[in-house]
Every structure is written in structure tokens, then in C-alpha cells.
GROMACS .gro file of C-alpha atoms in nm:
model
  329
    1MET     CA    1   0.253   9.436  -0.825
    2SER     CA    2  -0.047   9.640  -0.730
    3SER     CA    3  -0.298   9.445  -0.524
    4THR     CA    4  -0.607   9.485  -0.319
    5LEU     CA    5  -0.736   9.234  -0.069
    6GLY     CA    6  -0.961   9.097  -0.340
    7HIS     CA    7  -0.750   9.081  -0.657
    8THR     CA    8  -0.397   9.100  -0.793
    9VAL     CA    9  -0.226   9.275  -1.084
   10GLU     CA   10   0.103   9.100  -1.143
   11SER     CA   11   0.432   9.284  -1.185
   12PRO     CA   12   0.758   9.116  -1.298
   13ASN     CA   13   0.941   9.247  -0.993
   14HIS     CA   14   0.700   9.119  -0.725
   15THR     CA   15   0.549   8.797  -0.852
   16ASN     CA   16   0.611   8.623  -0.520
   17LEU     CA   17   0.398   8.865  -0.315
   18ASP     CA   18   0.068   8.702  -0.218
   19PRO     CA   19  -0.203   8.966  -0.160
   20SER     CA   20  -0.421   8.726   0.037
   21PHE     CA   21  -0.169   8.710   0.323
   22PHE     CA   22   0.008   8.948   0.558
   23PHE     CA   23   0.309   8.882   0.775
   24LEU     CA   24   0.322   9.007   1.136
   25LEU     CA   25   0.684   9.091   1.210
   26GLY     CA   26   0.657   9.105   1.588
   27ILE     CA   27   0.865   9.377   1.757
   28PRO     CA   28   1.115   9.516   1.502
   29GLY     CA   29   1.458   9.572   1.653
   30LEU     CA   30   1.395   9.331   1.939
   31GLU     CA   31   1.376   9.005   1.744
   32GLN     CA   32   1.662   8.856   1.946
   33PHE     CA   33   1.457   8.908   2.262
   34HIS     CA   34   1.132   8.756   2.132
   35MET     CA   35   1.176   8.437   2.332
   36TRP     CA   36   1.239   8.631   2.653
   37LEU     CA   37   0.946   8.865   2.586
   38SER     CA   38   0.722   8.561   2.548
   39LEU     CA   39   0.763   8.486   2.921
   40PRO     CA   40   0.578   8.796   3.052
   41VAL     CA   41   0.324   8.759   2.769
   42CYS     CA   42   0.257   8.400   2.875
   43CYS     CA   43   0.231   8.500   3.241
   44LEU     CA   44  -0.005   8.787   3.166
   45GLY     CA   45  -0.219   8.568   2.939
   46THR     CA   46  -0.244   8.302   3.210
   47ALA     CA   47  -0.327   8.562   3.475
   48THR     CA   48  -0.596   8.706   3.248
   49VAL     CA   49  -0.767   8.370   3.200
   50VAL     CA   50  -0.740   8.255   3.563
   51GLY     CA   51  -0.828   8.591   3.719
   52ASN     CA   52  -1.125   8.674   3.501
   53ILE     CA   53  -1.271   8.322   3.516
   54ALA     CA   54  -1.236   8.340   3.895
   55ILE     CA   55  -1.430   8.669   3.897
   56LEU     CA   56  -1.705   8.522   3.679
   57VAL     CA   57  -1.733   8.204   3.888
   58VAL     CA   58  -1.737   8.389   4.222
   59VAL     CA   59  -2.000   8.641   4.111
   60ALA     CA   60  -2.214   8.371   3.945
   61THR     CA   61  -2.211   8.141   4.248
   62GLU     CA   62  -2.265   8.406   4.515
   63PRO     CA   63  -2.618   8.556   4.511
   64ALA     CA   64  -2.500   8.834   4.744
   65LEU     CA   65  -2.280   8.963   4.459
   66HIS     CA   66  -2.565   8.993   4.209
   67LYS     CA   67  -2.547   9.373   4.227
   68PRO     CA   68  -2.499   9.625   3.942
   69VAL     CA   69  -2.134   9.699   4.020
   70PHE     CA   70  -2.041   9.329   4.012
   71LEU     CA   71  -2.252   9.260   3.703
   72PHE     CA   72  -2.060   9.537   3.526
   73LEU     CA   73  -1.740   9.374   3.651
   74CYS     CA   74  -1.854   9.046   3.491
   75MET     CA   75  -1.907   9.229   3.162
   76LEU     CA   76  -1.553   9.368   3.192
   77SER     CA   77  -1.411   9.022   3.265
   78THR     CA   78  -1.594   8.868   2.969
   79ILE     CA   79  -1.461   9.138   2.735
   80ASP     CA   80  -1.108   9.096   2.873
   81LEU     CA   81  -1.121   8.719   2.815
   82ALA     CA   82  -1.245   8.765   2.460
   83ALA     CA   83  -0.978   9.028   2.384
   84SER     CA   84  -0.708   8.799   2.525
   85VAL     CA   85  -0.823   8.509   2.306
   86SER     CA   86  -0.808   8.742   2.003
   87THR     CA   87  -0.445   8.843   2.060
   88VAL     CA   88  -0.240   8.622   2.291
   89PRO     CA   89  -0.232   8.291   2.092
   90LYS     CA   90  -0.105   8.459   1.773
   91LEU     CA   91   0.131   8.682   1.971
   92LEU     CA   92   0.291   8.379   2.138
   93ALA     CA   93   0.317   8.200   1.801
   94ILE     CA   94   0.508   8.502   1.665
   95LEU     CA   95   0.740   8.527   1.967
   96TRP     CA   96   0.805   8.152   1.992
   97CYS     CA   97   0.818   8.040   1.630
   98GLY     CA   98   0.814   8.351   1.414
   99ALA     CA   99   0.480   8.229   1.280
  100GLY     CA  100   0.367   8.569   1.157
  101HIS     CA  101   0.175   8.463   0.845
  102ILE     CA  102  -0.191   8.558   0.864
  103SER     CA  103  -0.453   8.562   0.592
  104ALA     CA  104  -0.602   8.896   0.492
  105SER     CA  105  -0.945   8.787   0.613
  106ALA     CA  106  -0.808   8.669   0.949
  107CYS     CA  107  -0.612   8.994   0.982
  108LEU     CA  108  -0.922   9.206   0.922
  109ALA     CA  109  -1.123   8.988   1.162
  110GLN     CA  110  -0.856   9.022   1.433
  111MET     CA  111  -0.846   9.399   1.378
  112PHE     CA  112  -1.224   9.424   1.405
  113PHE     CA  113  -1.251   9.218   1.722
  114ILE     CA  114  -0.954   9.374   1.905
  115HIS     CA  115  -1.071   9.732   1.849
  116THR     CA  116  -1.436   9.641   1.908
  117PHE     CA  117  -1.353   9.482   2.244
  118CYS     CA  118  -1.150   9.791   2.342
  119MET     CA  119  -1.448  10.015   2.261
  120MET     CA  120  -1.683   9.785   2.452
  121GLU     CA  121  -1.450   9.795   2.754
  122SER     CA  122  -1.450  10.174   2.747
  123THR     CA  123  -1.832  10.175   2.745
  124VAL     CA  124  -1.843   9.940   3.045
  125LEU     CA  125  -1.593  10.157   3.236
  126LEU     CA  126  -1.820  10.454   3.170
  127ALA     CA  127  -2.118  10.253   3.300
  128MET     CA  128  -1.921  10.167   3.614
  129ALA     CA  129  -1.849  10.537   3.670
  130PHE     CA  130  -2.222  10.606   3.637
  131ASP     CA  131  -2.286  10.325   3.888
  132ARG     CA  132  -2.056  10.493   4.141
  133TYR     CA  133  -2.219  10.832   4.075
  134VAL     CA  134  -2.569  10.695   4.143
  135ALA     CA  135  -2.451  10.497   4.450
  136ILE     CA  136  -2.292  10.803   4.613
  137CYS     CA  137  -2.503  11.095   4.489
  138HIS     CA  138  -2.845  10.924   4.476
  139PRO     CA  139  -2.822  10.624   4.711
  140LEU     CA  140  -3.196  10.607   4.780
  141ARG     CA  141  -3.272  10.577   4.408
  142TYR     CA  142  -2.990  10.332   4.331
  143ALA     CA  143  -3.211  10.021   4.312
  144THR     CA  144  -3.475  10.193   4.098
  145ILE     CA  145  -3.227  10.349   3.853
  146LEU     CA  146  -2.991  10.055   3.797
  147THR     CA  147  -3.244   9.776   3.748
  148ASP     CA  148  -3.164   9.446   3.577
  149ALA     CA  149  -3.333   9.574   3.259
  150ILE     CA  150  -3.116   9.887   3.253
  151ILE     CA  151  -2.799   9.683   3.311
  152THR     CA  152  -2.894   9.450   3.024
  153ARG     CA  153  -2.954   9.748   2.796
  154ILE     CA  154  -2.616   9.895   2.889
  155GLY     CA  155  -2.452   9.564   2.795
  156VAL     CA  156  -2.633   9.563   2.459
  157VAL     CA  157  -2.534   9.926   2.397
  158ALA     CA  158  -2.168   9.838   2.467
  159VAL     CA  159  -2.175   9.558   2.208
  160VAL     CA  160  -2.369   9.756   1.945
  161ARG     CA  161  -2.167  10.074   1.991
  162GLY     CA  162  -1.831   9.898   1.958
  163SER     CA  163  -1.942   9.685   1.663
  164LEU     CA  164  -2.102   9.968   1.464
  165LEU     CA  165  -1.813  10.210   1.516
  166MET     CA  166  -1.558   9.950   1.407
  167LEU     CA  167  -1.760   9.790   1.125
  168PRO     CA  168  -1.661  10.038   0.848
  169CYS     CA  169  -1.286   9.993   0.907
  170PRO     CA  170  -1.242   9.649   0.743
  171PHE     CA  171  -1.447   9.764   0.441
  172LEU     CA  172  -1.244  10.084   0.410
  173ILE     CA  173  -0.923   9.876   0.416
  174ARG     CA  174  -1.054   9.630   0.154
  175ARG     CA  175  -1.069   9.911  -0.103
  176LEU     CA  176  -0.697   9.992  -0.058
  177SER     CA  177  -0.412   9.869  -0.279
  178PHE     CA  178  -0.103   9.710  -0.129
  179CYS     CA  179   0.163   9.740  -0.398
  180GLN     CA  180   0.483   9.702  -0.199
  181SER     CA  181   0.514   9.526   0.135
  182HIS     CA  182   0.267   9.301   0.312
  183VAL     CA  183   0.489   9.288   0.620
  184ILE     CA  184   0.315   9.450   0.919
  185PRO     CA  185   0.574   9.576   1.172
  186HIS     CA  186   0.353   9.485   1.466
  187THR     CA  187   0.246   9.192   1.682
  188TYR     CA  188  -0.120   9.209   1.576
  189CYS     CA  189  -0.329   9.363   1.298
  190GLU     CA  190  -0.356   9.713   1.437
  191HIS     CA  191  -0.567   9.944   1.220
  192MET     CA  192  -0.311  10.215   1.146
  193ALA     CA  193  -0.027   9.965   1.106
  194VAL     CA  194  -0.217   9.801   0.819
  195VAL     CA  195  -0.329  10.134   0.667
  196LYS     CA  196   0.032  10.257   0.652
  197LEU     CA  197   0.119   9.971   0.413
  198ALA     CA  198  -0.129  10.093   0.151
  199CYS     CA  199  -0.022  10.283  -0.162
  200GLY     CA  200  -0.343  10.470  -0.240
  201ASP     CA  201  -0.532  10.749  -0.068
  202THR     CA  202  -0.564  10.652   0.299
  203ARG     CA  203  -0.718  10.978   0.421
  204PRO     CA  204  -1.068  10.826   0.469
  205ASN     CA  205  -0.915  10.548   0.682
  206ARG     CA  206  -0.712  10.791   0.890
  207VAL     CA  207  -0.997  11.035   0.939
  208TYR     CA  208  -1.247  10.766   1.030
  209GLY     CA  209  -1.002  10.592   1.267
  210LEU     CA  210  -0.929  10.920   1.444
  211THR     CA  211  -1.298  11.009   1.461
  212ALA     CA  212  -1.397  10.671   1.606
  213ALA     CA  213  -1.117  10.686   1.865
  214LEU     CA  214  -1.215  11.038   1.973
  215LEU     CA  215  -1.584  10.942   1.991
  216VAL     CA  216  -1.497  10.658   2.229
  217ILE     CA  217  -1.195  10.771   2.431
  218GLY     CA  218  -1.277  11.142   2.425
  219VAL     CA  219  -1.648  11.116   2.507
  220ASP     CA  220  -1.607  10.839   2.764
  221LEU     CA  221  -1.320  11.008   2.947
  222PHE     CA  222  -1.513  11.336   2.957
  223CYS     CA  223  -1.822  11.163   3.101
  224ILE     CA  224  -1.614  10.965   3.351
  225GLY     CA  225  -1.440  11.285   3.460
  226LEU     CA  226  -1.776  11.459   3.496
  227SER     CA  227  -1.910  11.169   3.707
  228TYR     CA  228  -1.615  11.188   3.944
  229ALA     CA  229  -1.636  11.567   3.964
  230LEU     CA  230  -1.998  11.533   4.079
  231ILE     CA  231  -1.897  11.251   4.318
  232ALA     CA  232  -1.621  11.469   4.469
  233GLN     CA  233  -1.867  11.755   4.509
  234ALA     CA  234  -2.114  11.529   4.690
  235VAL     CA  235  -1.844  11.374   4.911
  236LEU     CA  236  -1.709  11.714   5.018
  237ARG     CA  237  -2.055  11.804   5.145
  238LEU     CA  238  -2.044  11.517   5.395
  239SER     CA  239  -1.969  11.636   5.746
  240SER     CA  240  -1.816  11.313   5.876
  241HIS     CA  241  -1.457  11.228   5.781
  242GLU     CA  242  -1.540  10.859   5.816
  243ALA     CA  243  -1.833  10.894   5.573
  244ARG     CA  244  -1.610  11.075   5.321
  245SER     CA  245  -1.342  10.805   5.345
  246LYS     CA  246  -1.600  10.527   5.302
  247ALA     CA  247  -1.758  10.697   4.999
  248LEU     CA  248  -1.423  10.754   4.829
  249GLY     CA  249  -1.312  10.401   4.919
  250THR     CA  250  -1.593  10.253   4.711
  251CYS     CA  251  -1.447  10.430   4.404
  252GLY     CA  252  -1.089  10.314   4.459
  253SER     CA  253  -1.104   9.999   4.247
  254HIS     CA  254  -1.273  10.172   3.957
  255VAL     CA  255  -1.026  10.461   3.955
  256CYS     CA  256  -0.735  10.211   3.950
  257VAL     CA  257  -0.890  10.022   3.658
  258ILE     CA  258  -0.947  10.348   3.466
  259LEU     CA  259  -0.581  10.448   3.513
  260ILE     CA  260  -0.462  10.099   3.412
  261SER     CA  261  -0.683  10.097   3.101
  262TYR     CA  262  -0.667  10.452   2.967
  263THR     CA  263  -0.305  10.550   3.042
  264PRO     CA  264  -0.140  10.303   2.798
  265ALA     CA  265  -0.429  10.355   2.552
  266LEU     CA  266  -0.365  10.730   2.539
  267PHE     CA  267   0.012  10.683   2.511
  268SER     CA  268  -0.035  10.438   2.224
  269PHE     CA  269  -0.294  10.659   2.050
  270PHE     CA  270  -0.087  10.979   2.060
  271THR     CA  271   0.241  10.803   1.981
  272HIS     CA  272   0.090  10.651   1.665
  273ARG     CA  273  -0.031  10.987   1.533
  274PHE     CA  274   0.210  11.245   1.671
  275GLY     CA  275   0.514  11.061   1.809
  276HIS     CA  276   0.705  11.036   1.480
  277HIS     CA  277   1.040  11.042   1.661
  278VAL     CA  278   0.947  10.764   1.904
  279PRO     CA  279   1.127  10.437   1.813
  280LEU     CA  280   0.896  10.182   1.651
  281HIS     CA  281   0.968   9.912   1.909
  282VAL     CA  282   0.869  10.152   2.191
  283HIS     CA  283   0.535  10.220   2.027
  284ILE     CA  284   0.467   9.849   1.970
  285LEU     CA  285   0.559   9.766   2.329
  286LEU     CA  286   0.316  10.036   2.449
  287ALA     CA  287   0.042   9.894   2.225
  288ASN     CA  288   0.098   9.549   2.375
  289VAL     CA  289   0.100   9.689   2.728
  290TYR     CA  290  -0.242   9.839   2.647
  291LEU     CA  291  -0.375   9.500   2.534
  292LEU     CA  292  -0.210   9.271   2.791
  293PHE     CA  293  -0.187   9.455   3.123
  294PRO     CA  294  -0.545   9.578   3.191
  295PRO     CA  295  -0.711   9.234   3.140
  296ALA     CA  296  -0.455   9.073   3.372
  297LEU     CA  297  -0.461   9.343   3.641
  298ASN     CA  298  -0.834   9.423   3.655
  299PRO     CA  299  -0.925   9.104   3.849
  300VAL     CA  300  -0.630   9.160   4.084
  301VAL     CA  301  -0.736   9.519   4.156
  302TYR     CA  302  -1.097   9.424   4.226
  303GLY     CA  303  -0.993   9.113   4.418
  304VAL     CA  304  -0.759   9.307   4.646
  305LYS     CA  305  -0.962   9.626   4.693
  306THR     CA  306  -1.317   9.486   4.703
  307LYS     CA  307  -1.395   9.322   5.036
  308GLU     CA  308  -1.695   9.120   4.910
  309ILE     CA  309  -1.499   8.957   4.626
  310ARG     CA  310  -1.193   8.896   4.843
  311GLU     CA  311  -1.402   8.720   5.109
  312ARG     CA  312  -1.588   8.508   4.851
  313VAL     CA  313  -1.266   8.403   4.678
  314PHE     CA  314  -1.118   8.291   5.012
  315ARG     CA  315  -1.440   8.108   5.092
  316VAL     CA  316  -1.443   7.927   4.757
  317PHE     CA  317  -1.080   7.819   4.790
  318HIS     CA  318  -1.131   7.718   5.154
  319ARG     CA  319  -1.433   7.513   5.052
  320GLY     CA  320  -1.226   7.350   4.775
  321GLN     CA  321  -0.947   7.263   5.018
  322ARG     CA  322  -1.192   7.103   5.262
  323THR     CA  323  -1.348   6.901   4.981
  324GLY     CA  324  -1.002   6.784   4.874
  325LEU     CA  325  -0.911   6.680   5.226
  326LYS     CA  326  -1.235   6.485   5.267
  327ALA     CA  327  -1.174   6.309   4.935
  328SER     CA  328  -0.822   6.212   5.039
  329GLU     CA  329  -0.949   6.067   5.367
   0.00000   0.00000   0.00000
């Protein structure tokens, strides 16, 4: 049978293959461990929801935190929550029940949203690097450069950039024929995992996917590196050791988040395209680390390393405990 996502040409040998559905296999080679792997996935999903909602609530309820750096953090938390909702429920269904069936439309929608959210997150991380650059290199102009209007525009740019760069991918996939297997050896509808199932010419898909990834990861990492090079140059000019330590300390959380986000992303990206001898289950585990760990760890990093958030979280919980005690009395 030769099929596209829109129509079917029947073949006597494959009459039972439904072109309107795909099947997500999970982690090939580790099927016997799916139930055990669901435990860290469940924990990370829970941590993502609780941690990011806590960040949003604390920043929203504390006027003192209505600053650019924390507003960018709220954008990051919102994106992380949305990305988690796009992946974790289906992932748990696969690991718990083997419920890998997914319609072609739902698969393309999941692919679009997952990759769009990843691109949006990269844009926000770049904006946070720019925030640190302005705060350290141009502190007197900080309030005039990063106004509420500019922050809003950056948020809009993040959404538009991610959406427009990812928009062609589902349409490019819809033109492909899937004449053999509809089984995706993955835990979610990853772009290249779906493209590899196609029988026709997939060069446009591969070229566009590589171009979009390089435009996001390559450009953003270069600009982030440039920002921190200028920050380091400015910090080294400071005469006081205490001033240098304080300036670098304000960048600590952001640097940790960058390492958490980009390290597994780069491993996954290069493994998919050049790591032909890497076992498939290793690549899929890396791809899931990229999707699950940063959203769960980002709130922890900022909660631990940012004094203002840490103090507000303790205050909120302390206030909640006092309210509970008064209610029980």
C-alpha cells in the first residue's frame, strides 16, 4: 500500500495498514522497563507542573518581582508547562498501557507544538541573556531599555518566530507517502522520526528541519555566547572582587538553565543526524531528557539560586501554614 496522510492506494499485502493513524512504539529495546521508566517521567511531570505554577503564582502575587528578569522567567515557565502538557500525558499512556495509537492529525499537531515550544524557549533564553547584559553592562539604562512594551514585544516575537519556523513542517510531511510502516520508534511525534518512515523524496524535509534548527540553536547560542563575552569583559574591568562576584552571581541561574536546556538538545540533534552507530534507545532517552528535565529543573534552579524568589516562596508557604493553623483553631 502506498499512502499519504490524505489518501490511500490499497495493496493486497498491506490492506490492514490505516494511513490515518501512527503508532508510537515507546523506547525500542527497553519495552520490559517501560513501567519502571514511567516512575521518573511521572515525577518529572509532577515537578514541572508544581514548580512552574509556583513560579507563576509567586511572581504574579509579589509586586516586587514585577521586573524584566522575572517576567522572562514567567514566559519560560508558561512555555515549559505547555510543552509538558503536549508530551507527558501521551508518554505516560505509552509507558503504562502501550497506548501508542495516535491519529495522523494529532501526530502532526503534537510535532508542531513540541518543536514550536522548544524554539520559543530558546528565544526566551536569548532574551534573558540580553537582560543580564543590559543589567551588568548598562545598569543606568536598564529601566529605559527593558520597558514593559519591549518585554511584551519580545514575548510576541518568541511566539511568532517559533510558529512561523515550524509551520511548514506539517505541510511538508503531508505531501509524503508512507508505503510500509506507520510505527514510529519514539515516544512522541518527533519530526525526523516521522520523516524517516516515508518512502518518497524526503530531502526538502531534512533540509528544512536542519535549517530551522540551525537558525534557532545556532543563532541563539552565538548571541548568548556574545552576550556573556561582553558581560565577562565588563566584569573584569571592575576593581572590586566583591563587585565582580556579585555581578557574576546574578548570571548563575541563567547559565545553569542554559546548560540544562541546550546540552541535551545538542546531543539529541547531533545524534539524530550524525550518530548512526548510537543505539536507538540511547537517542530516544536523550530526546526525552531534553523534553522532561529542563522544565522540571528550571524552577528549582531559579528557586534555589535567586534570593528574591526563595524568600517569597518561603513567605507564601509560611502564610499558608499560619492560615491553616488559624482555621484549625
